[in-house]
């Protein structure tokens, strides 16, 4: 199958981009297929960056998403280490930083997201983000026993890095603008439980306060942070974990619709042969109707496969992308799993276990319907609740006879 599909250019050589390429080849596409990446590395997995790699349990070779020989079988024109810098949708050409231009019939934007940064801290030594392989290796080198680490932000990446840093015998302070860490994702009760776990492991938490700026010495090395209430927290290393923004700057002026990412229809098509997948895609979820952008590993792979299917199916055969998000987090001896969307829930109920046991399943509701489920150290039990999320069961009666499913990810 070569026409009318190709040539296809995929910009973004991570999980989403690789899934697009694999999905096209599995679907029978044999035409020209280019995969562009701004990093020099072949596609690698990112969740272990804040877990196994940061802890030193893994080395970089274990992050590869595919073995070199498997990647070679895809027959890709692999352009690594040269970012896409502009797009001409009229000529259907992508311009790369190395000066080359690549033509396409279909373009898939899978550029992911960039870590948000603190203003004025970019040039300071000792200030880190945790988004790329180089980020993780630099932070790992900086973390030594006794190192004073300040983490700005209390999301999953920051919380995972905090648990790793404590295991490395660092002194850790977590500064967050919310009253309860992770409460925006898990609710106050589960957030408080996790905060207690971190405190028991020796982490100091400064809740409900913003960081005004990063302090530094005359050489430009970070020495701490100044809080909005004028208190200061000393630090040898500062990790900024305040979220991410979609990597869409290179698309400005191209005519591709932009907002909180690349704005697509429900099939992930942005118009004029341009598609989006992964962290950068923003689309109306066909079930909720809400504009949705998901920064989770499973969504990246599933969106990539969905785009590949829709490119091959053509305009009349393309189908809506309706995933059930899945995310997991490892902190100390806790394995946290979430199906669906827990952020923005107006009701939460623990249906199995308890926070005292630190082993539980909690169901989340919005508008009277189940919208998500979270589990702590109850892998099989939380999986059995996924069907209730998919069905959007009535929140008040959900759980009287939970359905069992063997699915392990989102769809």
PDB file of C-alpha atoms in Angstrom, residues 151-404:
ATOM      1  CA  UNK A 151      11.784  20.057  44.541  1.00  0.00           C
ATOM      2  CA  UNK A 152       9.483  22.778  43.238  1.00  0.00           C
ATOM      3  CA  UNK A 153       6.129  21.147  42.555  1.00  0.00           C
ATOM      4  CA  UNK A 154       4.389  18.075  43.904  1.00  0.00           C
ATOM      5  CA  UNK A 155       3.170  16.200  40.847  1.00  0.00           C
ATOM      6  CA  UNK A 156       3.981  12.581  40.121  1.00  0.00           C
ATOM      7  CA  UNK A 157       7.425  13.265  38.636  1.00  0.00           C
ATOM      8  CA  UNK A 158       8.437  15.410  41.605  1.00  0.00           C
ATOM      9  CA  UNK A 159       7.056  12.898  44.091  1.00  0.00           C
ATOM     10  CA  UNK A 160       8.868  10.011  42.380  1.00  0.00           C
ATOM     11  CA  UNK A 161      12.121  11.961  42.296  1.00  0.00           C
ATOM     12  CA  UNK A 162      11.669  12.788  45.977  1.00  0.00           C
ATOM     13  CA  UNK A 163      11.320   9.122  46.910  1.00  0.00           C
ATOM     14  CA  UNK A 164      14.412   8.196  44.864  1.00  0.00           C
ATOM     15  CA  UNK A 165      16.420  11.044  46.385  1.00  0.00           C
ATOM     16  CA  UNK A 166      15.579   9.920  49.906  1.00  0.00           C
ATOM     17  CA  UNK A 167      16.695   6.404  49.053  1.00  0.00           C
ATOM     18  CA  UNK A 168      19.973   7.993  47.932  1.00  0.00           C
ATOM     19  CA  UNK A 169      20.181   9.665  51.379  1.00  0.00           C
ATOM     20  CA  UNK A 170      19.633  13.205  50.156  1.00  0.00           C
ATOM     21  CA  UNK A 171      17.969  15.880  52.277  1.00  0.00           C
ATOM     22  CA  UNK A 172      14.737  16.691  50.438  1.00  0.00           C
ATOM     23  CA  UNK A 173      12.312  19.598  50.683  1.00  0.00           C
ATOM     24  CA  UNK A 174       9.209  19.672  48.500  1.00  0.00           C
ATOM     25  CA  UNK A 175       7.654  23.087  47.861  1.00  0.00           C
ATOM     26  CA  UNK A 176       4.166  23.161  46.388  1.00  0.00           C
ATOM     27  CA  UNK A 177       1.532  25.804  45.772  1.00  0.00           C
ATOM     28  CA  UNK A 178      -1.289  23.433  46.773  1.00  0.00           C
ATOM     29  CA  UNK A 179      -2.362  22.763  50.342  1.00  0.00           C
ATOM     30  CA  UNK A 180      -2.052  18.986  49.916  1.00  0.00           C
ATOM     31  CA  UNK A 181       0.441  17.434  47.473  1.00  0.00           C
ATOM     32  CA  UNK A 182      -1.245  15.461  44.659  1.00  0.00           C
ATOM     33  CA  UNK A 183      -4.691  16.473  45.906  1.00  0.00           C
ATOM     34  CA  UNK A 184      -5.518  17.914  42.496  1.00  0.00           C
ATOM     35  CA  UNK A 185      -5.027  14.455  40.973  1.00  0.00           C
ATOM     36  CA  UNK A 186      -6.097  12.142  43.807  1.00  0.00           C
ATOM     37  CA  UNK A 187      -8.231  14.205  46.174  1.00  0.00           C
ATOM     38  CA  UNK A 188      -7.446  15.483  49.655  1.00  0.00           C
ATOM     39  CA  UNK A 189      -7.705  12.147  51.477  1.00  0.00           C
ATOM     40  CA  UNK A 190      -5.311  10.184  49.242  1.00  0.00           C
ATOM     41  CA  UNK A 191      -3.085  13.227  48.820  1.00  0.00           C
ATOM     42  CA  UNK A 192      -2.778  13.567  52.600  1.00  0.00           C
ATOM     43  CA  UNK A 193      -1.920   9.880  52.908  1.00  0.00           C
ATOM     44  CA  UNK A 194       0.881  10.217  50.360  1.00  0.00           C
ATOM     45  CA  UNK A 195       2.145  13.383  52.031  1.00  0.00           C
ATOM     46  CA  UNK A 196       2.323  11.472  55.320  1.00  0.00           C
ATOM     47  CA  UNK A 197       4.316   8.721  53.624  1.00  0.00           C
ATOM     48  CA  UNK A 198       6.820  11.267  52.296  1.00  0.00           C
ATOM     49  CA  UNK A 199       7.153  12.926  55.701  1.00  0.00           C
ATOM     50  CA  UNK A 200       7.718   9.564  57.364  1.00  0.00           C
ATOM     51  CA  UNK A 201      10.605   9.031  54.966  1.00  0.00           C
ATOM     52  CA  UNK A 202      12.148  12.305  56.068  1.00  0.00           C
ATOM     53  CA  UNK A 203      10.913  14.718  53.421  1.00  0.00           C
ATOM     54  CA  UNK A 204      10.075  18.248  54.470  1.00  0.00           C
ATOM     55  CA  UNK A 205       6.968  19.592  52.718  1.00  0.00           C
ATOM     56  CA  UNK A 206       6.233  23.304  52.360  1.00  0.00           C
ATOM     57  CA  UNK A 207       2.602  23.381  51.163  1.00  0.00           C
ATOM     58  CA  UNK A 208       0.494  26.237  49.844  1.00  0.00           C
ATOM     59  CA  UNK A 209       3.318  28.535  48.833  1.00  0.00           C
ATOM     60  CA  UNK A 210       4.899  29.627  45.559  1.00  0.00           C
ATOM     61  CA  UNK A 211       8.598  29.931  44.822  1.00  0.00           C
ATOM     62  CA  UNK A 212       9.469  33.537  44.030  1.00  0.00           C
ATOM     63  CA  UNK A 213      12.961  32.913  42.696  1.00  0.00           C
ATOM     64  CA  UNK A 214      16.044  30.713  42.879  1.00  0.00           C
ATOM     65  CA  UNK A 215      18.904  32.058  44.985  1.00  0.00           C
ATOM     66  CA  UNK A 216      22.448  31.742  43.696  1.00  0.00           C
ATOM     67  CA  UNK A 217      26.022  32.741  44.474  1.00  0.00           C
ATOM     68  CA  UNK A 218      28.348  34.961  42.426  1.00  0.00           C
ATOM     69  CA  UNK A 219      29.300  32.047  40.171  1.00  0.00           C
ATOM     70  CA  UNK A 220      25.690  31.388  39.163  1.00  0.00           C
ATOM     71  CA  UNK A 221      25.279  28.232  41.226  1.00  0.00           C
ATOM     72  CA  UNK A 222      21.928  27.713  42.945  1.00  0.00           C
ATOM     73  CA  UNK A 223      22.031  28.015  46.722  1.00  0.00           C
ATOM     74  CA  UNK A 224      18.334  27.767  47.546  1.00  0.00           C
ATOM     75  CA  UNK A 225      14.903  29.161  46.793  1.00  0.00           C
ATOM     76  CA  UNK A 226      13.030  32.191  48.058  1.00  0.00           C
ATOM     77  CA  UNK A 227       9.361  31.577  48.797  1.00  0.00           C
ATOM     78  CA  UNK A 228       6.524  34.029  48.176  1.00  0.00           C
ATOM     79  CA  UNK A 229       6.314  34.733  51.927  1.00  0.00           C
ATOM     80  CA  UNK A 230      10.035  35.714  51.920  1.00  0.00           C
ATOM     81  CA  UNK A 231      11.247  32.585  53.690  1.00  0.00           C
ATOM     82  CA  UNK A 232      14.248  30.887  52.143  1.00  0.00           C
ATOM     83  CA  UNK A 233      15.073  27.191  51.783  1.00  0.00           C
ATOM     84  CA  UNK A 234      18.757  26.302  51.239  1.00  0.00           C
ATOM     85  CA  UNK A 235      19.621  23.892  48.448  1.00  0.00           C
ATOM     86  CA  UNK A 236      22.557  22.404  46.588  1.00  0.00           C
ATOM     87  CA  UNK A 237      20.248  21.185  43.820  1.00  0.00           C
ATOM     88  CA  UNK A 238      16.842  22.448  42.675  1.00  0.00           C
ATOM     89  CA  UNK A 239      14.469  20.279  40.644  1.00  0.00           C
ATOM     90  CA  UNK A 240      11.665  22.159  38.899  1.00  0.00           C
ATOM     91  CA  UNK A 241       8.628  19.928  38.429  1.00  0.00           C
ATOM     92  CA  UNK A 242       5.809  22.364  37.683  1.00  0.00           C
ATOM     93  CA  UNK A 243       4.290  20.630  34.692  1.00  0.00           C
ATOM     94  CA  UNK A 244       4.836  20.803  30.976  1.00  0.00           C
ATOM     95  CA  UNK A 245       3.667  22.767  27.951  1.00  0.00           C
ATOM     96  CA  UNK A 246       2.989  21.262  24.528  1.00  0.00           C
ATOM     97  CA  UNK A 247       5.887  21.562  22.069  1.00  0.00           C
ATOM     98  CA  UNK A 248       4.116  23.621  19.407  1.00  0.00           C
ATOM     99  CA  UNK A 249       6.304  26.734  19.002  1.00  0.00           C
ATOM    100  CA  UNK A 250       7.710  25.473  15.705  1.00  0.00           C
ATOM    101  CA  UNK A 251       4.181  25.362  14.289  1.00  0.00           C
ATOM    102  CA  UNK A 252       3.309  29.019  14.900  1.00  0.00           C
ATOM    103  CA  UNK A 253       2.425  30.788  11.693  1.00  0.00           C
ATOM    104  CA  UNK A 254       1.902  27.514   9.842  1.00  0.00           C
ATOM    105  CA  UNK A 255      -1.879  27.637   9.855  1.00  0.00           C
ATOM    106  CA  UNK A 256      -2.143  24.506  12.012  1.00  0.00           C
ATOM    107  CA  UNK A 257      -4.769  25.236  14.695  1.00  0.00           C
ATOM    108  CA  UNK A 258      -3.088  25.684  18.056  1.00  0.00           C
ATOM    109  CA  UNK A 259      -4.232  26.150  21.627  1.00  0.00           C
ATOM    110  CA  UNK A 260      -3.455  23.816  24.481  1.00  0.00           C
ATOM    111  CA  UNK A 261      -1.553  21.727  21.955  1.00  0.00           C
ATOM    112  CA  UNK A 262      -2.410  20.929  18.329  1.00  0.00           C
ATOM    113  CA  UNK A 263      -6.180  21.293  18.057  1.00  0.00           C
ATOM    114  CA  UNK A 264      -7.611  18.237  16.294  1.00  0.00           C
ATOM    115  CA  UNK A 265     -10.977  16.726  15.563  1.00  0.00           C
ATOM    116  CA  UNK A 266     -12.038  13.527  17.319  1.00  0.00           C
ATOM    117  CA  UNK A 267      -9.983  11.434  14.871  1.00  0.00           C
ATOM    118  CA  UNK A 268      -6.800  13.383  15.807  1.00  0.00           C
ATOM    119  CA  UNK A 269      -6.769  15.134  12.412  1.00  0.00           C
ATOM    120  CA  UNK A 270      -5.879  18.834  12.486  1.00  0.00           C
ATOM    121  CA  UNK A 271      -6.649  19.427   8.814  1.00  0.00           C
ATOM    122  CA  UNK A 272      -4.664  19.609   5.567  1.00  0.00           C
ATOM    123  CA  UNK A 273      -3.001  16.247   6.090  1.00  0.00           C
ATOM    124  CA  UNK A 274      -1.712  17.176   9.575  1.00  0.00           C
ATOM    125  CA  UNK A 275      -2.353  14.831  12.512  1.00  0.00           C
ATOM    126  CA  UNK A 276      -1.233  14.860  16.146  1.00  0.00           C
ATOM    127  CA  UNK A 277      -0.518  12.137  18.698  1.00  0.00           C
ATOM    128  CA  UNK A 278       0.668  11.954  22.292  1.00  0.00           C
ATOM    129  CA  UNK A 279       1.221  14.796  24.741  1.00  0.00           C
ATOM    130  CA  UNK A 280       0.891  17.458  22.037  1.00  0.00           C
ATOM    131  CA  UNK A 281      -2.563  16.452  20.760  1.00  0.00           C
ATOM    132  CA  UNK A 282      -5.677  18.240  22.000  1.00  0.00           C
ATOM    133  CA  UNK A 283      -9.015  16.886  20.794  1.00  0.00           C
ATOM    134  CA  UNK A 284     -12.706  16.718  21.807  1.00  0.00           C
ATOM    135  CA  UNK A 285     -13.132  13.448  23.634  1.00  0.00           C
ATOM    136  CA  UNK A 286     -16.053  11.692  21.949  1.00  0.00           C
ATOM    137  CA  UNK A 287     -17.484  10.507  25.273  1.00  0.00           C
ATOM    138  CA  UNK A 288     -17.151  13.597  27.474  1.00  0.00           C
ATOM    139  CA  UNK A 289     -17.137  16.207  24.703  1.00  0.00           C
ATOM    140  CA  UNK A 290     -14.386  18.033  26.577  1.00  0.00           C
ATOM    141  CA  UNK A 291     -11.192  19.248  24.933  1.00  0.00           C
ATOM    142  CA  UNK A 292      -8.625  16.732  26.127  1.00  0.00           C
ATOM    143  CA  UNK A 293      -4.842  16.641  26.253  1.00  0.00           C
ATOM    144  CA  UNK A 294      -3.209  13.727  28.067  1.00  0.00           C
ATOM    145  CA  UNK A 295       0.430  13.517  29.184  1.00  0.00           C
ATOM    146  CA  UNK A 296       0.637   9.817  29.942  1.00  0.00           C
ATOM    147  CA  UNK A 297       2.819   7.115  28.449  1.00  0.00           C
ATOM    148  CA  UNK A 298       0.008   4.730  27.494  1.00  0.00           C
ATOM    149  CA  UNK A 299      -1.910   7.502  25.769  1.00  0.00           C
ATOM    150  CA  UNK A 300       1.128   8.276  23.606  1.00  0.00           C
ATOM    151  CA  UNK A 301       1.296   4.738  22.252  1.00  0.00           C
ATOM    152  CA  UNK A 302      -2.438   4.361  21.804  1.00  0.00           C
ATOM    153  CA  UNK A 303      -2.846   7.727  20.087  1.00  0.00           C
ATOM    154  CA  UNK A 304      -0.014   6.871  17.716  1.00  0.00           C
ATOM    155  CA  UNK A 305      -1.695   3.644  16.710  1.00  0.00           C
ATOM    156  CA  UNK A 306      -5.033   5.445  16.314  1.00  0.00           C
ATOM    157  CA  UNK A 307      -3.478   8.001  13.953  1.00  0.00           C
ATOM    158  CA  UNK A 308      -1.861   5.243  11.897  1.00  0.00           C
ATOM    159  CA  UNK A 309      -5.194   3.440  11.569  1.00  0.00           C
ATOM    160  CA  UNK A 310      -6.978   6.614  10.538  1.00  0.00           C
ATOM    161  CA  UNK A 311      -4.373   7.583   7.945  1.00  0.00           C
ATOM    162  CA  UNK A 312      -4.702   4.144   6.386  1.00  0.00           C
ATOM    163  CA  UNK A 313      -8.494   4.160   6.606  1.00  0.00           C
ATOM    164  CA  UNK A 314      -8.855   7.424   4.708  1.00  0.00           C
ATOM    165  CA  UNK A 315     -11.340  10.234   5.400  1.00  0.00           C
ATOM    166  CA  UNK A 316     -14.409   8.015   5.135  1.00  0.00           C
ATOM    167  CA  UNK A 317     -13.055   5.311   7.423  1.00  0.00           C
ATOM    168  CA  UNK A 318     -11.386   7.323  10.204  1.00  0.00           C
ATOM    169  CA  UNK A 319     -12.779   6.729  13.696  1.00  0.00           C
ATOM    170  CA  UNK A 320     -12.838   8.771  16.888  1.00  0.00           C
ATOM    171  CA  UNK A 321     -10.159   8.331  19.521  1.00  0.00           C
ATOM    172  CA  UNK A 322     -11.804   7.572  22.863  1.00  0.00           C
ATOM    173  CA  UNK A 323      -9.136   6.415  25.332  1.00  0.00           C
ATOM    174  CA  UNK A 324      -9.471   5.561  28.988  1.00  0.00           C
ATOM    175  CA  UNK A 325      -6.289   7.155  30.385  1.00  0.00           C
ATOM    176  CA  UNK A 326      -3.988   5.009  32.490  1.00  0.00           C
ATOM    177  CA  UNK A 327      -1.102   6.233  34.598  1.00  0.00           C
ATOM    178  CA  UNK A 328       1.035   4.641  37.281  1.00  0.00           C
ATOM    179  CA  UNK A 329       3.530   5.912  39.828  1.00  0.00           C
ATOM    180  CA  UNK A 330       6.030   4.134  42.079  1.00  0.00           C
ATOM    181  CA  UNK A 331       6.846   5.886  45.342  1.00  0.00           C
ATOM    182  CA  UNK A 332       8.775   3.962  48.017  1.00  0.00           C
ATOM    183  CA  UNK A 333       6.879   0.683  48.404  1.00  0.00           C
ATOM    184  CA  UNK A 334       3.637   2.110  47.011  1.00  0.00           C
ATOM    185  CA  UNK A 335       2.375   1.370  43.503  1.00  0.00           C
ATOM    186  CA  UNK A 336      -0.251   3.895  42.482  1.00  0.00           C
ATOM    187  CA  UNK A 337      -2.474   3.268  39.439  1.00  0.00           C
ATOM    188  CA  UNK A 338      -5.155   5.446  37.895  1.00  0.00           C
ATOM    189  CA  UNK A 339      -7.700   4.599  35.213  1.00  0.00           C
ATOM    190  CA  UNK A 340      -9.799   7.358  33.712  1.00  0.00           C
ATOM    191  CA  UNK A 341      -9.761  10.984  34.797  1.00  0.00           C
ATOM    192  CA  UNK A 342      -9.593  11.738  38.499  1.00  0.00           C
ATOM    193  CA  UNK A 343      -8.671  15.399  38.123  1.00  0.00           C
ATOM    194  CA  UNK A 344     -11.744  17.594  38.507  1.00  0.00           C
ATOM    195  CA  UNK A 345     -13.838  14.900  40.199  1.00  0.00           C
ATOM    196  CA  UNK A 346     -16.545  16.210  42.513  1.00  0.00           C
ATOM    197  CA  UNK A 347     -16.917  12.982  44.515  1.00  0.00           C
ATOM    198  CA  UNK A 348     -14.473  10.404  45.878  1.00  0.00           C
ATOM    199  CA  UNK A 349     -15.235   7.169  47.705  1.00  0.00           C
ATOM    200  CA  UNK A 350     -12.869   4.508  49.005  1.00  0.00           C
ATOM    201  CA  UNK A 351     -14.483   1.198  48.086  1.00  0.00           C
ATOM    202  CA  UNK A 352     -11.777  -1.269  49.112  1.00  0.00           C
ATOM    203  CA  UNK A 353      -9.052  -1.045  51.744  1.00  0.00           C
ATOM    204  CA  UNK A 354      -8.207   2.160  53.579  1.00  0.00           C
ATOM    205  CA  UNK A 355      -5.678   4.953  53.846  1.00  0.00           C
ATOM    206  CA  UNK A 356      -4.623   3.531  57.211  1.00  0.00           C
ATOM    207  CA  UNK A 357      -3.620   0.282  55.503  1.00  0.00           C
ATOM    208  CA  UNK A 358      -2.115   2.232  52.599  1.00  0.00           C
ATOM    209  CA  UNK A 359      -3.756  -0.315  50.417  1.00  0.00           C
ATOM    210  CA  UNK A 360      -6.975   0.780  48.739  1.00  0.00           C
ATOM    211  CA  UNK A 361      -9.174   1.417  45.735  1.00  0.00           C
ATOM    212  CA  UNK A 362     -10.916   4.789  45.401  1.00  0.00           C
ATOM    213  CA  UNK A 363     -13.644   5.606  42.880  1.00  0.00           C
ATOM    214  CA  UNK A 364     -14.034   9.143  41.510  1.00  0.00           C
ATOM    215  CA  UNK A 365     -17.229  10.690  40.235  1.00  0.00           C
ATOM    216  CA  UNK A 366     -18.187  13.751  38.222  1.00  0.00           C
ATOM    217  CA  UNK A 367     -21.732  14.821  37.483  1.00  0.00           C
ATOM    218  CA  UNK A 368     -23.073  11.685  39.144  1.00  0.00           C
ATOM    219  CA  UNK A 369     -21.044   9.280  36.980  1.00  0.00           C
ATOM    220  CA  UNK A 370     -17.837   7.340  37.594  1.00  0.00           C
ATOM    221  CA  UNK A 371     -15.016   9.169  35.831  1.00  0.00           C
ATOM    222  CA  UNK A 372     -11.963   7.465  37.307  1.00  0.00           C
ATOM    223  CA  UNK A 373     -10.521   4.978  39.752  1.00  0.00           C
ATOM    224  CA  UNK A 374      -7.255   4.962  41.686  1.00  0.00           C
ATOM    225  CA  UNK A 375      -5.552   2.130  43.463  1.00  0.00           C
ATOM    226  CA  UNK A 376      -2.675   1.917  45.920  1.00  0.00           C
ATOM    227  CA  UNK A 377      -0.966  -1.486  46.142  1.00  0.00           C
ATOM    228  CA  UNK A 378      -4.084  -3.224  44.799  1.00  0.00           C
ATOM    229  CA  UNK A 379      -3.157  -3.958  41.192  1.00  0.00           C
ATOM    230  CA  UNK A 380      -5.745  -6.613  40.367  1.00  0.00           C
ATOM    231  CA  UNK A 381      -8.519  -4.968  42.334  1.00  0.00           C
ATOM    232  CA  UNK A 382      -8.184  -1.578  40.693  1.00  0.00           C
ATOM    233  CA  UNK A 383      -8.100  -3.202  37.260  1.00  0.00           C
ATOM    234  CA  UNK A 384     -11.508  -4.753  37.948  1.00  0.00           C
ATOM    235  CA  UNK A 385     -12.967  -1.255  38.267  1.00  0.00           C
ATOM    236  CA  UNK A 386     -11.868  -0.135  34.829  1.00  0.00           C
ATOM    237  CA  UNK A 387     -15.143  -1.352  33.314  1.00  0.00           C
ATOM    238  CA  UNK A 388     -17.084   1.013  35.585  1.00  0.00           C
ATOM    239  CA  UNK A 389     -15.000   3.892  34.231  1.00  0.00           C
ATOM    240  CA  UNK A 390     -15.578   2.841  30.633  1.00  0.00           C
ATOM    241  CA  UNK A 391     -19.332   2.539  31.218  1.00  0.00           C
ATOM    242  CA  UNK A 392     -19.568   5.758  33.223  1.00  0.00           C
ATOM    243  CA  UNK A 393     -21.649   3.940  35.823  1.00  0.00           C
ATOM    244  CA  UNK A 394     -23.772   5.954  38.265  1.00  0.00           C
ATOM    245  CA  UNK A 395     -21.416   7.002  41.041  1.00  0.00           C
ATOM    246  CA  UNK A 396     -23.815   6.356  43.928  1.00  0.00           C
ATOM    247  CA  UNK A 397     -24.403   2.701  43.027  1.00  0.00           C
ATOM    248  CA  UNK A 398     -21.062   1.836  41.421  1.00  0.00           C
ATOM    249  CA  UNK A 399     -19.287  -0.991  43.131  1.00  0.00           C
ATOM    250  CA  UNK A 400     -22.164  -3.091  44.300  1.00  0.00           C
ATOM    251  CA  UNK A 401     -21.137  -5.704  41.708  1.00  0.00           C
ATOM    252  CA  UNK A 402     -17.875  -4.546  40.100  1.00  0.00           C
ATOM    253  CA  UNK A 403     -17.260  -6.056  36.685  1.00  0.00           C
ATOM    254  CA  UNK A 404     -14.022  -7.935  36.082  1.00  0.00           C
TER     255      UNK A 404
END
